[in-house]
């Protein structure tokens, strides 16, 4: 008799993995795609799943592929999909690793430095995966900036700088983490580092894009004390 899974975790960042009560569960590739889709959507109609996962198949073939994927999913050690009627969803007791990132980015949970920057489902090139990958990348950057601002407000300047530099490394041309880094240096009284950060970003923009920093960045620069 198959054991009942009481706690499941679906990992999508850095690669697909499904664990049942802490033990990795083997999932067929076709079912992986369905579980990943539902992990990101949480709830979807059968029609939406068919159109997204099998966009080039006819309706009848796509419906057959969905039925097969569902059946194979339910045969694993962790049958985590509710498939009653037209609606498909994961059971409430399934934890998905991307949820924590979303909650942090939207301020639903207390921030903690999210240094893990694994890409969503690397090696997957479905259109829906590419869209979700970019969405989560943006959320990751916003999470880092939110963490840094919380640390700055608490006067924990070291961890604020650390989170900001992670954001800079993740997206070197993004201006907002550079502005935040300037604010942190100002709060510490490190005026030379404030100016150096501005000059470094200005040079980077000029060489890569041929543009100048925004007026918002200049406003921070004007907060430097006069000689």
PDB file of C-alpha atoms in Angstrom:
ATOM      1  CA  UNK A   1       0.000   0.000   0.000  1.00  0.00           C
ATOM      2  CA  UNK A   2       1.295   3.455  -0.914  1.00  0.00           C
ATOM      3  CA  UNK A   3       2.150   5.620   2.094  1.00  0.00           C
ATOM      4  CA  UNK A   4       0.264   8.864   2.588  1.00  0.00           C
ATOM      5  CA  UNK A   5       2.267  12.052   2.186  1.00  0.00           C
ATOM      6  CA  UNK A   6       1.536  14.465   5.037  1.00  0.00           C
ATOM      7  CA  UNK A   7       3.896  17.287   4.040  1.00  0.00           C
ATOM      8  CA  UNK A   8       5.146  18.007   0.536  1.00  0.00           C
ATOM      9  CA  UNK A   9       7.549  20.638  -0.769  1.00  0.00           C
ATOM     10  CA  UNK A  10       7.822  21.603  -4.417  1.00  0.00           C
ATOM     11  CA  UNK A  11      11.142  23.214  -5.343  1.00  0.00           C
ATOM     12  CA  UNK A  12      11.279  25.195  -8.593  1.00  0.00           C
ATOM     13  CA  UNK A  13      14.227  27.547  -8.001  1.00  0.00           C
ATOM     14  CA  UNK A  14      17.475  25.983  -9.164  1.00  0.00           C
ATOM     15  CA  UNK A  15      15.727  22.928 -10.572  1.00  0.00           C
ATOM     16  CA  UNK A  16      12.645  20.771 -10.116  1.00  0.00           C
ATOM     17  CA  UNK A  17      12.304  18.640  -7.003  1.00  0.00           C
ATOM     18  CA  UNK A  18       9.324  17.248  -5.118  1.00  0.00           C
ATOM     19  CA  UNK A  19       9.798  15.915  -1.606  1.00  0.00           C
ATOM     20  CA  UNK A  20       7.297  13.944   0.452  1.00  0.00           C
ATOM     21  CA  UNK A  21       7.894  14.160   4.200  1.00  0.00           C
ATOM     22  CA  UNK A  22      11.466  15.202   3.411  1.00  0.00           C
ATOM     23  CA  UNK A  23      12.165  12.379   0.963  1.00  0.00           C
ATOM     24  CA  UNK A  24      12.721  13.175  -2.760  1.00  0.00           C
ATOM     25  CA  UNK A  25      10.003  11.751  -4.988  1.00  0.00           C
ATOM     26  CA  UNK A  26      10.561  10.641  -8.581  1.00  0.00           C
ATOM     27  CA  UNK A  27       8.219  12.464 -10.961  1.00  0.00           C
ATOM     28  CA  UNK A  28       7.936  11.809 -14.736  1.00  0.00           C
ATOM     29  CA  UNK A  29       8.934  14.747 -16.953  1.00  0.00           C
ATOM     30  CA  UNK A  30       5.401  15.318 -18.295  1.00  0.00           C
ATOM     31  CA  UNK A  31       4.077  15.460 -14.754  1.00  0.00           C
ATOM     32  CA  UNK A  32       6.905  17.780 -13.702  1.00  0.00           C
ATOM     33  CA  UNK A  33       5.659  20.369 -16.183  1.00  0.00           C
ATOM     34  CA  UNK A  34       2.118  20.118 -14.831  1.00  0.00           C
ATOM     35  CA  UNK A  35       3.229  20.342 -11.198  1.00  0.00           C
ATOM     36  CA  UNK A  36       5.528  23.289 -11.919  1.00  0.00           C
ATOM     37  CA  UNK A  37       2.701  25.098 -13.715  1.00  0.00           C
ATOM     38  CA  UNK A  38       0.295  24.519 -10.828  1.00  0.00           C
ATOM     39  CA  UNK A  39       2.990  25.437  -8.310  1.00  0.00           C
ATOM     40  CA  UNK A  40       3.268  28.861  -9.910  1.00  0.00           C
ATOM     41  CA  UNK A  41      -0.444  29.320 -10.613  1.00  0.00           C
ATOM     42  CA  UNK A  42      -1.810  27.424  -7.597  1.00  0.00           C
ATOM     43  CA  UNK A  43      -5.189  27.102  -9.360  1.00  0.00           C
ATOM     44  CA  UNK A  44      -5.986  26.694 -13.062  1.00  0.00           C
ATOM     45  CA  UNK A  45      -8.748  25.386 -15.269  1.00  0.00           C
ATOM     46  CA  UNK A  46      -8.110  22.324 -17.361  1.00  0.00           C
ATOM     47  CA  UNK A  47      -8.452  24.466 -20.477  1.00  0.00           C
ATOM     48  CA  UNK A  48      -5.822  26.924 -19.269  1.00  0.00           C
ATOM     49  CA  UNK A  49      -3.420  24.096 -18.407  1.00  0.00           C
ATOM     50  CA  UNK A  50      -3.937  22.449 -21.802  1.00  0.00           C
ATOM     51  CA  UNK A  51      -3.411  25.696 -23.730  1.00  0.00           C
ATOM     52  CA  UNK A  52      -0.290  26.576 -21.739  1.00  0.00           C
ATOM     53  CA  UNK A  53       1.443  23.208 -21.547  1.00  0.00           C
ATOM     54  CA  UNK A  54       0.522  21.866 -24.996  1.00  0.00           C
ATOM     55  CA  UNK A  55      -0.029  25.016 -27.092  1.00  0.00           C
ATOM     56  CA  UNK A  56       0.674  23.339 -30.441  1.00  0.00           C
ATOM     57  CA  UNK A  57      -1.518  20.288 -29.876  1.00  0.00           C
ATOM     58  CA  UNK A  58      -5.139  20.038 -30.874  1.00  0.00           C
ATOM     59  CA  UNK A  59      -7.740  20.145 -28.121  1.00  0.00           C
ATOM     60  CA  UNK A  60      -8.307  16.390 -28.120  1.00  0.00           C
ATOM     61  CA  UNK A  61      -4.601  15.565 -28.021  1.00  0.00           C
ATOM     62  CA  UNK A  62      -3.941  18.177 -25.337  1.00  0.00           C
ATOM     63  CA  UNK A  63      -6.776  16.773 -23.231  1.00  0.00           C
ATOM     64  CA  UNK A  64      -5.263  13.302 -23.535  1.00  0.00           C
ATOM     65  CA  UNK A  65      -1.826  14.605 -22.555  1.00  0.00           C
ATOM     66  CA  UNK A  66      -3.315  16.318 -19.509  1.00  0.00           C
ATOM     67  CA  UNK A  67      -5.123  13.162 -18.419  1.00  0.00           C
ATOM     68  CA  UNK A  68      -1.889  11.176 -18.760  1.00  0.00           C
ATOM     69  CA  UNK A  69       0.110  13.746 -16.789  1.00  0.00           C
ATOM     70  CA  UNK A  70      -2.526  13.800 -14.044  1.00  0.00           C
ATOM     71  CA  UNK A  71      -2.650  10.015 -13.841  1.00  0.00           C
ATOM     72  CA  UNK A  72       1.134   9.746 -13.614  1.00  0.00           C
ATOM     73  CA  UNK A  73       1.202  12.447 -10.959  1.00  0.00           C
ATOM     74  CA  UNK A  74      -1.326  10.602  -8.849  1.00  0.00           C
ATOM     75  CA  UNK A  75       0.789   7.419  -9.051  1.00  0.00           C
ATOM     76  CA  UNK A  76       3.781   9.059  -7.363  1.00  0.00           C
ATOM     77  CA  UNK A  77       4.521   8.863  -3.650  1.00  0.00           C
ATOM     78  CA  UNK A  78       3.188  12.422  -3.312  1.00  0.00           C
ATOM     79  CA  UNK A  79      -0.170  12.808  -5.116  1.00  0.00           C
ATOM     80  CA  UNK A  80      -0.461  16.557  -4.506  1.00  0.00           C
ATOM     81  CA  UNK A  81      -2.971  17.630  -7.175  1.00  0.00           C
ATOM     82  CA  UNK A  82      -6.684  18.104  -6.606  1.00  0.00           C
ATOM     83  CA  UNK A  83      -8.379  17.411  -9.932  1.00  0.00           C
ATOM     84  CA  UNK A  84     -12.087  17.588  -9.242  1.00  0.00           C
ATOM     85  CA  UNK A  85     -14.121  18.787 -12.218  1.00  0.00           C
ATOM     86  CA  UNK A  86     -12.747  21.606 -14.357  1.00  0.00           C
ATOM     87  CA  UNK A  87     -10.455  23.084 -11.690  1.00  0.00           C
ATOM     88  CA  UNK A  88      -6.920  21.874 -10.987  1.00  0.00           C
ATOM     89  CA  UNK A  89      -5.043  22.925  -7.867  1.00  0.00           C
ATOM     90  CA  UNK A  90      -2.355  21.832  -5.481  1.00  0.00           C
ATOM     91  CA  UNK A  91      -3.399  20.684  -2.025  1.00  0.00           C
ATOM     92  CA  UNK A  92      -3.104  23.358   0.661  1.00  0.00           C
ATOM     93  CA  UNK A  93      -0.454  21.350   2.506  1.00  0.00           C
ATOM     94  CA  UNK A  94       1.972  21.628  -0.412  1.00  0.00           C
ATOM     95  CA  UNK A  95       4.743  24.173   0.169  1.00  0.00           C
ATOM     96  CA  UNK A  96       6.222  25.829  -2.933  1.00  0.00           C
ATOM     97  CA  UNK A  97       9.609  27.536  -2.609  1.00  0.00           C
ATOM     98  CA  UNK A  98       8.643  30.492  -4.811  1.00  0.00           C
ATOM     99  CA  UNK A  99       5.863  31.488  -2.383  1.00  0.00           C
ATOM    100  CA  UNK A 100       8.338  32.825   0.192  1.00  0.00           C
ATOM    101  CA  UNK A 101       9.933  35.073  -2.418  1.00  0.00           C
ATOM    102  CA  UNK A 102       6.529  36.433  -3.467  1.00  0.00           C
ATOM    103  CA  UNK A 103       5.466  37.094   0.138  1.00  0.00           C
ATOM    104  CA  UNK A 104       8.695  38.943   0.906  1.00  0.00           C
ATOM    105  CA  UNK A 105       8.502  41.081  -2.237  1.00  0.00           C
ATOM    106  CA  UNK A 106       4.924  42.118  -1.435  1.00  0.00           C
ATOM    107  CA  UNK A 107       5.628  42.801   2.226  1.00  0.00           C
ATOM    108  CA  UNK A 108       3.419  39.967   3.479  1.00  0.00           C
ATOM    109  CA  UNK A 109       6.190  38.457   5.607  1.00  0.00           C
ATOM    110  CA  UNK A 110       9.039  39.947   7.580  1.00  0.00           C
ATOM    111  CA  UNK A 111      12.076  40.345   5.336  1.00  0.00           C
ATOM    112  CA  UNK A 112      15.170  38.253   5.669  1.00  0.00           C
ATOM    113  CA  UNK A 113      18.160  38.544   3.368  1.00  0.00           C
ATOM    114  CA  UNK A 114      17.257  36.278   0.409  1.00  0.00           C
ATOM    115  CA  UNK A 115      20.746  35.509  -0.855  1.00  0.00           C
ATOM    116  CA  UNK A 116      19.544  32.434  -2.751  1.00  0.00           C
ATOM    117  CA  UNK A 117      19.219  33.638  -6.326  1.00  0.00           C
ATOM    118  CA  UNK A 118      18.622  30.365  -8.126  1.00  0.00           C
ATOM    119  CA  UNK A 119      16.978  30.701 -11.524  1.00  0.00           C
ATOM    120  CA  UNK A 120      13.491  29.342 -12.010  1.00  0.00           C
ATOM    121  CA  UNK A 121      13.642  25.904 -13.634  1.00  0.00           C
ATOM    122  CA  UNK A 122      16.999  26.284 -15.444  1.00  0.00           C
ATOM    123  CA  UNK A 123      17.080  24.441 -18.755  1.00  0.00           C
ATOM    124  CA  UNK A 124      13.329  24.813 -19.293  1.00  0.00           C
ATOM    125  CA  UNK A 125      12.479  27.015 -22.273  1.00  0.00           C
ATOM    126  CA  UNK A 126       8.686  26.863 -22.494  1.00  0.00           C
ATOM    127  CA  UNK A 127       7.200  30.306 -23.086  1.00  0.00           C
ATOM    128  CA  UNK A 128       5.256  30.236 -19.805  1.00  0.00           C
ATOM    129  CA  UNK A 129       8.451  29.372 -17.914  1.00  0.00           C
ATOM    130  CA  UNK A 130      10.345  32.282 -19.484  1.00  0.00           C
ATOM    131  CA  UNK A 131       7.572  34.698 -18.470  1.00  0.00           C
ATOM    132  CA  UNK A 132       7.488  33.384 -14.895  1.00  0.00           C
ATOM    133  CA  UNK A 133      11.293  33.388 -14.702  1.00  0.00           C
ATOM    134  CA  UNK A 134      11.424  37.099 -15.483  1.00  0.00           C
ATOM    135  CA  UNK A 135       8.551  37.842 -13.079  1.00  0.00           C
ATOM    136  CA  UNK A 136      10.340  36.068 -10.235  1.00  0.00           C
ATOM    137  CA  UNK A 137      13.662  37.705 -11.113  1.00  0.00           C
ATOM    138  CA  UNK A 138      12.037  41.107 -10.700  1.00  0.00           C
ATOM    139  CA  UNK A 139      10.454  40.007  -7.422  1.00  0.00           C
ATOM    140  CA  UNK A 140      13.840  38.783  -6.216  1.00  0.00           C
ATOM    141  CA  UNK A 141      15.428  42.168  -6.919  1.00  0.00           C
ATOM    142  CA  UNK A 142      12.588  43.990  -5.153  1.00  0.00           C
ATOM    143  CA  UNK A 143      12.894  41.622  -2.196  1.00  0.00           C
ATOM    144  CA  UNK A 144      16.587  42.438  -1.862  1.00  0.00           C
ATOM    145  CA  UNK A 145      15.869  46.160  -1.942  1.00  0.00           C
ATOM    146  CA  UNK A 146      13.068  45.798   0.600  1.00  0.00           C
ATOM    147  CA  UNK A 147      15.383  43.865   2.904  1.00  0.00           C
ATOM    148  CA  UNK A 148      18.087  46.510   2.503  1.00  0.00           C
ATOM    149  CA  UNK A 149      15.662  49.331   3.320  1.00  0.00           C
ATOM    150  CA  UNK A 150      14.442  47.488   6.414  1.00  0.00           C
ATOM    151  CA  UNK A 151      18.030  46.987   7.554  1.00  0.00           C
ATOM    152  CA  UNK A 152      18.838  50.653   6.871  1.00  0.00           C
ATOM    153  CA  UNK A 153      15.817  51.773   8.911  1.00  0.00           C
ATOM    154  CA  UNK A 154      17.036  49.578  11.778  1.00  0.00           C
ATOM    155  CA  UNK A 155      20.530  51.103  11.433  1.00  0.00           C
ATOM    156  CA  UNK A 156      22.015  47.717  10.577  1.00  0.00           C
ATOM    157  CA  UNK A 157      24.156  49.253   7.880  1.00  0.00           C
ATOM    158  CA  UNK A 158      26.417  46.271   7.271  1.00  0.00           C
ATOM    159  CA  UNK A 159      23.600  43.895   6.359  1.00  0.00           C
ATOM    160  CA  UNK A 160      21.898  46.687   4.390  1.00  0.00           C
ATOM    161  CA  UNK A 161      25.024  47.074   2.253  1.00  0.00           C
ATOM    162  CA  UNK A 162      25.294  43.306   1.876  1.00  0.00           C
ATOM    163  CA  UNK A 163      21.730  42.912   0.569  1.00  0.00           C
ATOM    164  CA  UNK A 164      22.153  45.890  -1.760  1.00  0.00           C
ATOM    165  CA  UNK A 165      25.356  44.521  -3.265  1.00  0.00           C
ATOM    166  CA  UNK A 166      23.621  41.211  -3.968  1.00  0.00           C
ATOM    167  CA  UNK A 167      21.045  43.196  -5.968  1.00  0.00           C
ATOM    168  CA  UNK A 168      23.805  45.072  -7.800  1.00  0.00           C
ATOM    169  CA  UNK A 169      25.522  41.826  -8.776  1.00  0.00           C
ATOM    170  CA  UNK A 170      22.218  40.336  -9.920  1.00  0.00           C
ATOM    171  CA  UNK A 171      21.415  43.300 -12.202  1.00  0.00           C
ATOM    172  CA  UNK A 172      24.432  45.605 -12.654  1.00  0.00           C
ATOM    173  CA  UNK A 173      22.590  48.252 -14.718  1.00  0.00           C
ATOM    174  CA  UNK A 174      19.600  48.622 -12.370  1.00  0.00           C
ATOM    175  CA  UNK A 175      19.703  52.075 -10.772  1.00  0.00           C
ATOM    176  CA  UNK A 176      17.582  51.611  -7.644  1.00  0.00           C
ATOM    177  CA  UNK A 177      20.110  49.470  -5.712  1.00  0.00           C
ATOM    178  CA  UNK A 178      22.852  52.007  -6.468  1.00  0.00           C
ATOM    179  CA  UNK A 179      20.646  54.797  -5.110  1.00  0.00           C
ATOM    180  CA  UNK A 180      20.004  52.720  -2.018  1.00  0.00           C
ATOM    181  CA  UNK A 181      23.719  52.068  -1.610  1.00  0.00           C
ATOM    182  CA  UNK A 182      24.345  55.824  -1.734  1.00  0.00           C
ATOM    183  CA  UNK A 183      21.710  56.365   0.966  1.00  0.00           C
ATOM    184  CA  UNK A 184      23.343  53.763   3.206  1.00  0.00           C
ATOM    185  CA  UNK A 185      26.781  55.334   2.798  1.00  0.00           C
ATOM    186  CA  UNK A 186      25.271  58.742   3.614  1.00  0.00           C
ATOM    187  CA  UNK A 187      23.627  57.372   6.752  1.00  0.00           C
ATOM    188  CA  UNK A 188      27.016  56.043   7.873  1.00  0.00           C
ATOM    189  CA  UNK A 189      28.709  59.350   7.103  1.00  0.00           C
ATOM    190  CA  UNK A 190      30.852  57.735   4.420  1.00  0.00           C
ATOM    191  CA  UNK A 191      30.667  60.631   1.999  1.00  0.00           C
ATOM    192  CA  UNK A 192      33.576  59.572  -0.201  1.00  0.00           C
ATOM    193  CA  UNK A 193      31.935  56.180  -0.757  1.00  0.00           C
ATOM    194  CA  UNK A 194      28.652  57.898  -1.594  1.00  0.00           C
ATOM    195  CA  UNK A 195      30.360  59.917  -4.310  1.00  0.00           C
ATOM    196  CA  UNK A 196      32.376  56.925  -5.526  1.00  0.00           C
ATOM    197  CA  UNK A 197      29.193  54.856  -5.903  1.00  0.00           C
ATOM    198  CA  UNK A 198      27.598  57.595  -7.990  1.00  0.00           C
ATOM    199  CA  UNK A 199      30.640  57.993 -10.222  1.00  0.00           C
ATOM    200  CA  UNK A 200      30.973  54.244 -10.720  1.00  0.00           C
ATOM    201  CA  UNK A 201      27.350  53.913 -11.795  1.00  0.00           C
ATOM    202  CA  UNK A 202      27.526  57.011 -14.024  1.00  0.00           C
ATOM    203  CA  UNK A 203      30.542  55.566 -15.838  1.00  0.00           C
ATOM    204  CA  UNK A 204      28.832  52.176 -16.211  1.00  0.00           C
ATOM    205  CA  UNK A 205      25.693  53.731 -17.711  1.00  0.00           C
ATOM    206  CA  UNK A 206      27.710  55.881 -20.092  1.00  0.00           C
ATOM    207  CA  UNK A 207      29.784  52.967 -21.368  1.00  0.00           C
ATOM    208  CA  UNK A 208      26.950  50.423 -21.619  1.00  0.00           C
ATOM    209  CA  UNK A 209      23.905  52.496 -22.580  1.00  0.00           C
ATOM    210  CA  UNK A 210      25.154  55.978 -23.393  1.00  0.00           C
ATOM    211  CA  UNK A 211      22.798  57.598 -20.862  1.00  0.00           C
ATOM    212  CA  UNK A 212      23.111  59.430 -17.537  1.00  0.00           C
ATOM    213  CA  UNK A 213      21.743  58.603 -14.071  1.00  0.00           C
ATOM    214  CA  UNK A 214      18.237  59.805 -13.230  1.00  0.00           C
ATOM    215  CA  UNK A 215      17.371  63.064 -11.422  1.00  0.00           C
ATOM    216  CA  UNK A 216      16.494  60.969  -8.355  1.00  0.00           C
ATOM    217  CA  UNK A 217      20.112  59.888  -8.109  1.00  0.00           C
ATOM    218  CA  UNK A 218      21.294  63.479  -8.388  1.00  0.00           C
ATOM    219  CA  UNK A 219      18.993  64.424  -5.489  1.00  0.00           C
ATOM    220  CA  UNK A 220      20.839  61.994  -3.241  1.00  0.00           C
ATOM    221  CA  UNK A 221      24.151  63.412  -4.412  1.00  0.00           C
ATOM    222  CA  UNK A 222      23.025  66.911  -3.401  1.00  0.00           C
ATOM    223  CA  UNK A 223      22.617  65.697   0.196  1.00  0.00           C
ATOM    224  CA  UNK A 224      26.393  65.535   0.526  1.00  0.00           C
ATOM    225  CA  UNK A 225      27.655  68.332   2.821  1.00  0.00           C
ATOM    226  CA  UNK A 226      29.299  71.281   1.110  1.00  0.00           C
ATOM    227  CA  UNK A 227      33.010  71.816   1.458  1.00  0.00           C
TER     228      UNK A 227
END
